[in-house]
Amino acid sequence: MDTSETPRRQLRNSHLENVQNLSTPIRIPPSPMLKTLGMGTGVSVYRLDRSPRLGQIRSPWAVKKILKNTLAKKDKLFDERIVYEADILRKLKHPNIVGYRGIVKSTDGTNNLALEMCTTSLGSILEERHDEHLGPLPARHTFKMIMDIAHALDFLHTEAKLLHGDLKSFNVLVKGEFEICKLCDFGVSLPLDDKGEINFQKNPQLNYVGTGLWSPPEIVDEAEIIDSKADIFSFGLVIYETLALVPPHFGTVAELADETEIDDDEVSKENIEQDPTMDDDDVAATADDEEDTELDDTKENDDEFSLADLESAYGTRPPLPVAFQLSDDYNCIVELFYLCTNALSEDRPSARTIWQCCENNAANITTSLE
């Protein structure tokens, strides 16, 4: 299991996968046509504004490219993941899965991926709400996100026979004011067998990468066989994020940091160590941030805040924050959070059960919010 995480803004870069319309082979031009949307481990995402064609204005693209310093290491991992993600996405046709538009080679021989464009990511929205002290995401928006992503997961698990494998708020894209939500980033997805399972013992070439903070207990426990419910646990932690506005477990560990009086300057880039195996789609929301980072796992003493404090919480259900007073509008959301994060996979609902539950409660939610 990859133990990399995406901690909150001071300790992680935001993830913004803005991607756009591409239907014909493309050539990636140099700046100024390319505008940086963000950077992540090994990759960067650029907005490409296209010139009008035949008098028609064409929508921009967002193109995922491998960073030059990554290419200098001659590590083919990131290029292979882009090709792998493209192979998966071109087969996935669903309104709640980000649309594939094309893949093209740069002059240096590396591959670039272009996708449908969305406004922003759920993770970026939650970070902004946290920084502006706005409280939990409005229930109607969370409810919409749950329904849309549950539809995407149902399609993945039952028709495409895939485990997403890295579900978190930054891999949920949002169009407009939650007009529609879409699942993205399939570079580490895994195939499910006819039973809807992954048998690692029979398939040693398969490896769950994911992101540590969102990993289910069966991954932490290194189970030989997992199923689609691994995604459901991670999805439950995405629901948690909409309530707590921080990644799972991070709020609790941050309190430990406050108790030891560690400030932002102490937890700085100099004290942060990057995991080179981190999923290549952890893309920043701003161009000012240059790298995804994680906490250094060294301690000066037993009380100092470290990565070990986070790792000890992997695969568990984080407590809901007591600072927020949730109204009755959140009852269904909180219930789904608890159901999805049950320790045993068989006790978690399927994606289909989740969206059916949402549909059954949609009228009540809408009425209560009017």
Tab-separated table of C-alpha atoms in Angstrom:
chain	number	residue	atom	x	y	z
A	1	MET	CA	0.000	0.000	0.000
A	2	ASP	CA	1.203	3.498	-0.800
A	3	THR	CA	1.211	5.541	2.403
A	4	SER	CA	1.279	8.927	0.729
A	5	GLU	CA	-1.319	11.467	1.771
A	6	THR	CA	-2.843	14.727	0.733
A	7	PRO	CA	-2.950	16.747	3.945
A	8	ARG	CA	-4.567	20.191	4.227
A	9	ARG	CA	-3.222	23.266	2.443
A	10	GLN	CA	-0.238	23.986	4.712
A	11	LEU	CA	0.941	20.396	4.399
A	12	ARG	CA	-0.315	19.449	0.968
A	13	ASN	CA	-1.025	20.964	-2.385
A	14	SER	CA	-4.594	21.248	-3.548
A	15	HIS	CA	-5.742	19.008	-6.330
A	16	LEU	CA	-7.426	20.614	-9.328
A	17	GLU	CA	-7.876	18.416	-12.372
A	18	ASN	CA	-9.400	20.840	-14.914
A	19	VAL	CA	-9.738	19.014	-18.198
A	20	GLN	CA	-11.375	19.862	-21.485
A	21	ASN	CA	-12.778	19.040	-24.890
A	22	LEU	CA	-10.508	17.301	-27.375
A	23	SER	CA	-11.756	15.307	-30.339
A	24	THR	CA	-8.862	15.368	-32.819
A	25	PRO	CA	-5.098	14.670	-32.566
A	26	ILE	CA	-3.326	17.600	-30.968
A	27	ARG	CA	0.122	19.100	-30.724
A	28	ILE	CA	1.035	20.552	-27.358
A	29	PRO	CA	2.391	24.067	-28.012
A	30	PRO	CA	4.758	26.003	-25.749
A	31	SER	CA	3.679	28.947	-23.601
A	32	PRO	CA	1.916	31.380	-23.661
A	33	MET	CA	-0.924	29.180	-24.893
A	34	LEU	CA	-0.324	26.838	-21.970
A	35	LYS	CA	-1.302	28.184	-18.568
A	36	THR	CA	-0.436	26.205	-15.472
A	37	LEU	CA	-3.403	24.986	-13.471
A	38	GLY	CA	-1.324	23.099	-10.976
A	39	MET	CA	1.416	20.619	-10.256
A	40	GLY	CA	1.614	17.288	-8.543
A	41	THR	CA	4.046	14.475	-8.019
A	42	GLY	CA	5.647	13.872	-11.373
A	43	VAL	CA	3.000	15.695	-13.416
A	44	SER	CA	1.557	19.102	-14.111
A	45	VAL	CA	-1.808	20.150	-15.523
A	46	TYR	CA	-2.088	22.988	-18.005
A	47	ARG	CA	-4.997	24.908	-19.433
A	48	LEU	CA	-4.672	25.141	-23.181
A	49	ASP	CA	-6.701	27.944	-24.760
A	50	ARG	CA	-7.440	27.036	-28.350
A	51	SER	CA	-7.720	29.472	-31.206
A	52	PRO	CA	-11.111	29.816	-32.944
A	53	ARG	CA	-11.706	27.549	-35.933
A	54	LEU	CA	-13.909	28.539	-38.884
A	55	GLY	CA	-15.233	31.439	-36.862
A	56	GLN	CA	-16.317	29.216	-33.972
A	57	ILE	CA	-14.987	29.696	-30.454
A	58	ARG	CA	-13.544	26.463	-29.118
A	59	SER	CA	-13.504	25.567	-25.449
A	60	PRO	CA	-10.120	25.228	-23.705
A	61	TRP	CA	-8.456	21.931	-22.870
A	62	ALA	CA	-6.582	20.902	-19.778
A	63	VAL	CA	-3.578	18.771	-20.553
A	64	LYS	CA	-1.729	16.541	-18.103
A	65	LYS	CA	2.012	16.490	-18.775
A	66	ILE	CA	4.972	14.880	-17.061
A	67	LEU	CA	7.322	17.322	-15.351
A	68	LYS	CA	10.772	17.833	-16.852
A	69	ASN	CA	12.581	16.952	-13.629
A	70	THR	CA	10.628	13.693	-13.536
A	71	LEU	CA	11.626	12.935	-17.123
A	72	ALA	CA	15.245	13.578	-16.194
A	73	LYS	CA	15.094	10.650	-13.780
A	74	LYS	CA	14.160	8.380	-16.688
A	75	ASP	CA	11.411	6.795	-14.598
A	76	LYS	CA	8.719	5.436	-16.915
A	77	LEU	CA	6.143	5.032	-14.122
A	78	PHE	CA	4.307	8.301	-14.732
A	79	ASP	CA	4.188	7.899	-18.488
A	80	GLU	CA	2.850	4.364	-18.048
A	81	ARG	CA	0.143	5.640	-15.707
A	82	ILE	CA	-0.988	8.268	-18.201
A	83	VAL	CA	-1.275	5.611	-20.918
A	84	TYR	CA	-3.031	3.255	-18.498
A	85	GLU	CA	-5.493	5.952	-17.444
A	86	ALA	CA	-6.194	6.834	-21.076
A	87	ASP	CA	-6.865	3.175	-21.914
A	88	ILE	CA	-9.373	2.990	-19.072
A	89	LEU	CA	-11.094	6.313	-19.689
A	90	ARG	CA	-11.686	5.794	-23.400
A	91	LYS	CA	-13.847	2.805	-22.422
A	92	LEU	CA	-15.795	4.569	-19.665
A	93	LYS	CA	-18.887	6.325	-20.948
A	94	HIS	CA	-20.903	7.620	-18.018
A	95	PRO	CA	-22.248	11.083	-17.160
A	96	ASN	CA	-20.624	10.982	-13.716
A	97	ILE	CA	-17.162	9.962	-14.922
A	98	VAL	CA	-14.885	12.605	-16.404
A	99	GLY	CA	-14.829	12.314	-20.175
A	100	TYR	CA	-11.792	11.204	-22.137
A	101	ARG	CA	-10.858	13.469	-25.030
A	102	GLY	CA	-7.483	12.341	-26.291
A	103	ILE	CA	-3.865	11.394	-25.753
A	104	VAL	CA	-0.924	12.720	-27.731
A	105	LYS	CA	2.831	12.442	-27.642
A	106	SER	CA	5.028	15.463	-27.059
A	107	THR	CA	8.122	16.038	-29.139
A	108	ASP	CA	10.149	14.379	-26.373
A	109	GLY	CA	8.127	11.187	-26.816
A	110	THR	CA	6.121	11.424	-23.595
A	111	ASN	CA	2.348	11.086	-23.467
A	112	ASN	CA	-0.115	13.833	-22.517
A	113	LEU	CA	-3.717	13.316	-21.500
A	114	ALA	CA	-6.669	15.621	-22.253
A	115	LEU	CA	-10.030	15.251	-20.575
A	116	GLU	CA	-13.383	16.929	-20.109
A	117	MET	CA	-13.233	20.165	-18.153
A	118	CYS	CA	-14.941	20.815	-14.872
A	119	THR	CA	-15.031	23.951	-12.753
A	120	THR	CA	-13.019	22.723	-9.776
A	121	SER	CA	-12.544	19.782	-7.417
A	122	LEU	CA	-14.509	18.989	-4.289
A	123	GLY	CA	-11.260	19.063	-2.318
A	124	SER	CA	-10.519	22.631	-3.391
A	125	ILE	CA	-14.042	23.705	-2.450
A	126	LEU	CA	-13.690	22.171	1.003
A	127	GLU	CA	-10.299	23.784	1.579
A	128	GLU	CA	-11.730	27.199	0.741
A	129	ARG	CA	-14.661	26.654	3.096
A	130	HIS	CA	-12.248	25.625	5.833
A	131	ASP	CA	-10.013	28.643	5.336
A	132	GLU	CA	-13.009	30.993	5.293
A	133	HIS	CA	-14.641	29.313	8.325
A	134	LEU	CA	-17.851	28.656	6.418
A	135	GLY	CA	-18.784	25.381	8.092
A	136	PRO	CA	-19.773	22.066	6.466
A	137	LEU	CA	-20.676	21.882	2.806
A	138	PRO	CA	-24.403	22.640	2.417
A	139	ALA	CA	-26.418	19.449	2.739
A	140	ARG	CA	-27.987	19.810	-0.699
A	141	HIS	CA	-24.539	19.944	-2.325
A	142	THR	CA	-23.245	16.978	-0.356
A	143	PHE	CA	-26.375	15.028	-1.175
A	144	LYS	CA	-25.899	15.774	-4.886
A	145	MET	CA	-22.257	14.712	-4.726
A	146	ILE	CA	-23.130	11.453	-2.973
A	147	MET	CA	-25.764	10.552	-5.542
A	148	ASP	CA	-23.591	11.403	-8.548
A	149	ILE	CA	-20.456	9.611	-7.348
A	150	ALA	CA	-22.478	6.610	-6.181
A	151	HIS	CA	-23.840	6.332	-9.726
A	152	ALA	CA	-20.267	6.466	-11.056
A	153	LEU	CA	-19.086	3.804	-8.600
A	154	ASP	CA	-22.045	1.549	-9.388
A	155	PHE	CA	-21.113	1.718	-13.066
A	156	LEU	CA	-17.452	1.060	-12.303
A	157	HIS	CA	-18.093	-1.889	-10.003
A	158	THR	CA	-20.882	-3.656	-11.887
A	159	GLU	CA	-20.339	-2.850	-15.575
A	160	ALA	CA	-16.748	-1.724	-16.049
A	161	LYS	CA	-15.548	-4.203	-13.390
A	162	LEU	CA	-13.034	-1.748	-11.945
A	163	LEU	CA	-11.986	-0.643	-8.497
A	164	HIS	CA	-11.185	3.065	-8.576
A	165	GLY	CA	-8.540	2.579	-5.910
A	166	ASP	CA	-7.875	6.205	-4.962
A	167	LEU	CA	-11.157	7.836	-4.015
A	168	LYS	CA	-10.815	11.168	-2.186
A	169	SER	CA	-12.268	14.657	-2.430
A	170	PHE	CA	-9.628	15.854	-4.892
A	171	ASN	CA	-10.650	13.105	-7.291
A	172	VAL	CA	-14.224	14.370	-7.383
A	173	LEU	CA	-14.766	17.132	-9.929
A	174	VAL	CA	-17.605	19.654	-9.706
A	175	LYS	CA	-19.264	21.561	-12.527
A	176	GLY	CA	-20.853	24.889	-11.750
A	177	GLU	CA	-22.748	25.111	-8.476
A	178	PHE	CA	-22.886	21.344	-8.073
A	179	GLU	CA	-24.844	20.961	-11.286
A	180	ILE	CA	-23.064	17.636	-11.673
A	181	CYS	CA	-20.162	15.827	-9.989
A	182	LYS	CA	-17.747	13.523	-11.772
A	183	LEU	CA	-15.195	10.948	-10.700
A	184	CYS	CA	-11.687	11.345	-12.121
A	185	ASP	CA	-8.135	9.976	-11.865
A	186	PHE	CA	-8.046	6.327	-12.868
A	187	GLY	CA	-4.281	5.923	-13.103
A	188	VAL	CA	-4.134	3.379	-10.272
A	189	SER	CA	-7.469	1.614	-10.825
A	190	LEU	CA	-7.555	-2.174	-10.559
A	191	PRO	CA	-9.601	-4.798	-12.444
A	192	LEU	CA	-12.260	-6.746	-10.551
A	193	ASP	CA	-12.791	-10.416	-11.367
A	194	ASP	CA	-16.129	-12.089	-12.121
A	195	LYS	CA	-16.832	-12.232	-8.387
A	196	GLY	CA	-16.225	-8.514	-8.045
A	197	GLU	CA	-13.011	-9.170	-6.144
A	198	ILE	CA	-9.254	-8.694	-6.407
A	199	ASN	CA	-7.146	-11.651	-5.334
A	200	PHE	CA	-3.643	-10.330	-4.761
A	201	GLN	CA	-2.250	-13.782	-4.087
A	202	LYS	CA	-3.381	-15.043	-7.494
A	203	ASN	CA	-2.447	-11.757	-9.170
A	204	PRO	CA	0.858	-10.621	-7.621
A	205	GLN	CA	1.312	-8.064	-10.402
A	206	LEU	CA	-1.596	-6.040	-9.000
A	207	ASN	CA	-0.898	-3.474	-6.310
A	208	TYR	CA	-3.276	-1.189	-4.448
A	209	VAL	CA	-1.676	2.251	-4.519
A	210	GLY	CA	-4.332	4.624	-3.206
A	211	THR	CA	-3.657	7.314	-0.615
A	212	GLY	CA	-3.043	6.289	2.980
A	213	LEU	CA	-5.524	8.575	4.731
A	214	TRP	CA	-8.410	7.242	2.632
A	215	SER	CA	-7.394	3.569	2.635
A	216	PRO	CA	-9.853	0.940	3.931
A	217	PRO	CA	-8.948	-1.387	6.805
A	218	GLU	CA	-8.548	-4.405	4.539
A	219	ILE	CA	-5.741	-2.609	2.701
A	220	VAL	CA	-4.070	-1.559	5.940
A	221	ASP	CA	-4.328	-5.173	7.133
A	222	GLU	CA	-2.872	-6.387	3.802
A	223	ALA	CA	-5.772	-8.703	3.061
A	224	GLU	CA	-5.166	-11.187	0.255
A	225	ILE	CA	-8.624	-10.584	-1.229
A	226	ILE	CA	-10.549	-7.314	-1.408
A	227	ASP	CA	-13.697	-6.298	-3.262
A	228	SER	CA	-15.507	-3.195	-4.482
A	229	LYS	CA	-16.395	-2.285	-0.902
A	230	ALA	CA	-12.834	-0.953	-0.545
A	231	ASP	CA	-13.971	2.019	-2.668
A	232	ILE	CA	-17.063	2.388	-0.496
A	233	PHE	CA	-14.972	2.881	2.660
A	234	SER	CA	-12.950	5.586	0.917
A	235	PHE	CA	-16.196	7.136	-0.307
A	236	GLY	CA	-17.416	7.280	3.282
A	237	LEU	CA	-14.299	9.279	4.122
A	238	VAL	CA	-15.077	11.681	1.280
A	239	ILE	CA	-18.475	12.198	2.918
A	240	TYR	CA	-16.603	12.860	6.156
A	241	GLU	CA	-14.562	15.533	4.405
A	242	THR	CA	-17.731	17.427	3.447
A	243	LEU	CA	-18.638	17.562	7.142
A	244	ALA	CA	-15.226	18.184	8.705
A	245	LEU	CA	-13.611	20.192	5.862
A	246	VAL	CA	-10.310	18.391	6.468
A	247	PRO	CA	-9.006	15.030	5.279
A	248	PRO	CA	-9.902	11.997	7.400
A	249	HIS	CA	-8.000	11.800	10.715
A	250	PHE	CA	-6.181	15.028	9.994
A	251	GLY	CA	-8.332	17.100	12.323
A	252	THR	CA	-7.589	14.794	15.239
A	253	VAL	CA	-3.861	14.716	14.562
A	254	ALA	CA	-3.772	18.469	14.009
A	255	GLU	CA	-5.035	18.828	17.572
A	256	LEU	CA	-1.987	16.852	18.693
A	257	ALA	CA	0.181	19.307	16.794
A	258	ASP	CA	-1.519	22.248	18.514
A	259	GLU	CA	-0.925	20.648	21.884
A	260	THR	CA	2.808	20.427	21.170
A	261	GLU	CA	2.802	24.064	19.945
A	262	ILE	CA	4.145	23.281	16.501
A	263	ASP	CA	3.376	26.132	14.133
A	264	ASP	CA	3.190	26.311	10.368
A	265	ASP	CA	6.819	27.346	10.073
A	266	GLU	CA	7.997	24.237	11.880
A	267	VAL	CA	5.953	22.002	9.588
A	268	SER	CA	7.549	23.421	6.471
A	269	LYS	CA	8.933	22.151	3.215
A	270	GLU	CA	12.284	21.636	4.890
A	271	ASN	CA	10.632	19.159	7.268
A	272	ILE	CA	8.543	17.462	4.613
A	273	GLU	CA	9.558	14.398	2.663
A	274	GLN	CA	7.929	13.446	-0.643
A	275	ASP	CA	6.992	9.843	-1.287
A	276	PRO	CA	8.102	9.157	-4.886
A	277	THR	CA	5.416	6.491	-5.309
A	278	MET	CA	2.580	8.918	-4.639
A	279	ASP	CA	-0.298	8.731	-7.100
A	280	ASP	CA	0.505	10.886	-10.124
A	281	ASP	CA	-2.856	12.622	-10.109
A	282	ASP	CA	-2.487	14.591	-6.864
A	283	VAL	CA	-2.582	17.900	-8.757
A	284	ALA	CA	-2.365	21.317	-7.086
A	285	ALA	CA	-5.085	23.953	-7.427
A	286	THR	CA	-2.604	26.805	-7.688
A	287	ALA	CA	0.508	27.342	-9.769
A	288	ASP	CA	2.401	28.784	-6.798
A	289	ASP	CA	2.704	25.405	-5.092
A	290	GLU	CA	5.448	23.351	-6.683
A	291	GLU	CA	5.239	19.899	-5.116
A	292	ASP	CA	2.895	17.586	-3.223
A	293	THR	CA	4.336	16.967	0.220
A	294	GLU	CA	3.871	14.736	3.178
A	295	LEU	CA	4.926	14.921	6.785
A	296	ASP	CA	8.386	13.749	7.718
A	297	ASP	CA	8.186	10.626	9.833
A	298	THR	CA	10.956	11.553	12.245
A	299	LYS	CA	10.453	12.743	15.811
A	300	GLU	CA	12.600	14.774	18.127
A	301	ASN	CA	10.718	13.306	21.045
A	302	ASP	CA	7.804	11.005	21.733
A	303	ASP	CA	5.303	13.871	21.866
A	304	GLU	CA	6.183	15.522	18.564
A	305	PHE	CA	3.664	15.455	15.731
A	306	SER	CA	4.704	13.092	12.922
A	307	LEU	CA	3.478	10.980	10.068
A	308	ALA	CA	3.291	8.013	12.435
A	309	ASP	CA	0.373	9.704	14.209
A	310	LEU	CA	-1.518	9.753	10.927
A	311	GLU	CA	-0.544	6.239	9.910
A	312	SER	CA	-1.866	4.809	13.165
A	313	ALA	CA	-5.334	6.046	12.181
A	314	TYR	CA	-5.356	4.585	8.664
A	315	GLY	CA	-8.295	2.280	8.007
A	316	THR	CA	-10.427	3.569	10.869
A	317	ARG	CA	-13.531	5.727	11.092
A	318	PRO	CA	-12.601	9.276	12.160
A	319	PRO	CA	-14.797	11.007	14.744
A	320	LEU	CA	-17.048	13.747	13.450
A	321	PRO	CA	-15.986	17.234	14.574
A	322	VAL	CA	-17.840	18.517	17.610
A	323	ALA	CA	-17.410	22.151	16.572
A	324	PHE	CA	-20.126	21.958	13.914
A	325	GLN	CA	-23.769	21.697	14.868
A	326	LEU	CA	-25.379	19.698	12.091
A	327	SER	CA	-29.053	20.268	11.351
A	328	ASP	CA	-31.554	17.524	10.575
A	329	ASP	CA	-30.803	18.067	6.883
A	330	TYR	CA	-27.580	16.147	7.459
A	331	ASN	CA	-29.158	13.069	9.077
A	332	CYS	CA	-29.078	10.962	5.905
A	333	ILE	CA	-25.548	12.142	5.114
A	334	VAL	CA	-24.219	11.243	8.556
A	335	GLU	CA	-25.940	7.854	8.388
A	336	LEU	CA	-24.282	7.102	5.050
A	337	PHE	CA	-20.907	8.141	6.459
A	338	TYR	CA	-21.270	5.604	9.261
A	339	LEU	CA	-22.549	2.835	6.992
A	340	CYS	CA	-19.808	3.300	4.411
A	341	THR	CA	-17.039	3.270	7.011
A	342	ASN	CA	-18.012	0.032	8.731
A	343	ALA	CA	-14.895	-1.998	9.513
A	344	LEU	CA	-16.130	-5.143	7.753
A	345	SER	CA	-16.586	-4.803	4.005
A	346	GLU	CA	-19.731	-6.941	4.058
A	347	ASP	CA	-21.346	-4.422	6.407
A	348	ARG	CA	-20.909	-1.570	3.936
A	349	PRO	CA	-23.610	-0.773	1.362
A	350	SER	CA	-23.002	-1.196	-2.350
A	351	ALA	CA	-22.816	1.868	-4.547
A	352	ARG	CA	-26.196	0.956	-5.990
A	353	THR	CA	-27.746	0.800	-2.533
A	354	ILE	CA	-26.311	4.247	-1.805
A	355	TRP	CA	-27.780	5.990	-4.842
A	356	GLN	CA	-31.090	4.176	-4.407
A	357	CYS	CA	-31.164	5.407	-0.809
A	358	CYS	CA	-30.456	8.924	-2.077
A	359	GLU	CA	-33.277	8.718	-4.605
A	360	ASN	CA	-35.691	7.477	-1.956
A	361	ASN	CA	-34.766	10.389	0.282
A	362	ALA	CA	-34.436	13.023	-2.440
A	363	ALA	CA	-37.994	14.329	-2.049
A	364	ASN	CA	-37.603	14.688	1.701
A	365	ILE	CA	-34.233	16.422	1.382
A	366	THR	CA	-35.541	18.842	-1.228
A	367	THR	CA	-38.614	19.651	0.824
A	368	SER	CA	-36.610	20.274	3.993
A	369	LEU	CA	-34.241	22.624	2.191
A	370	GLU	CA	-36.918	24.788	0.593
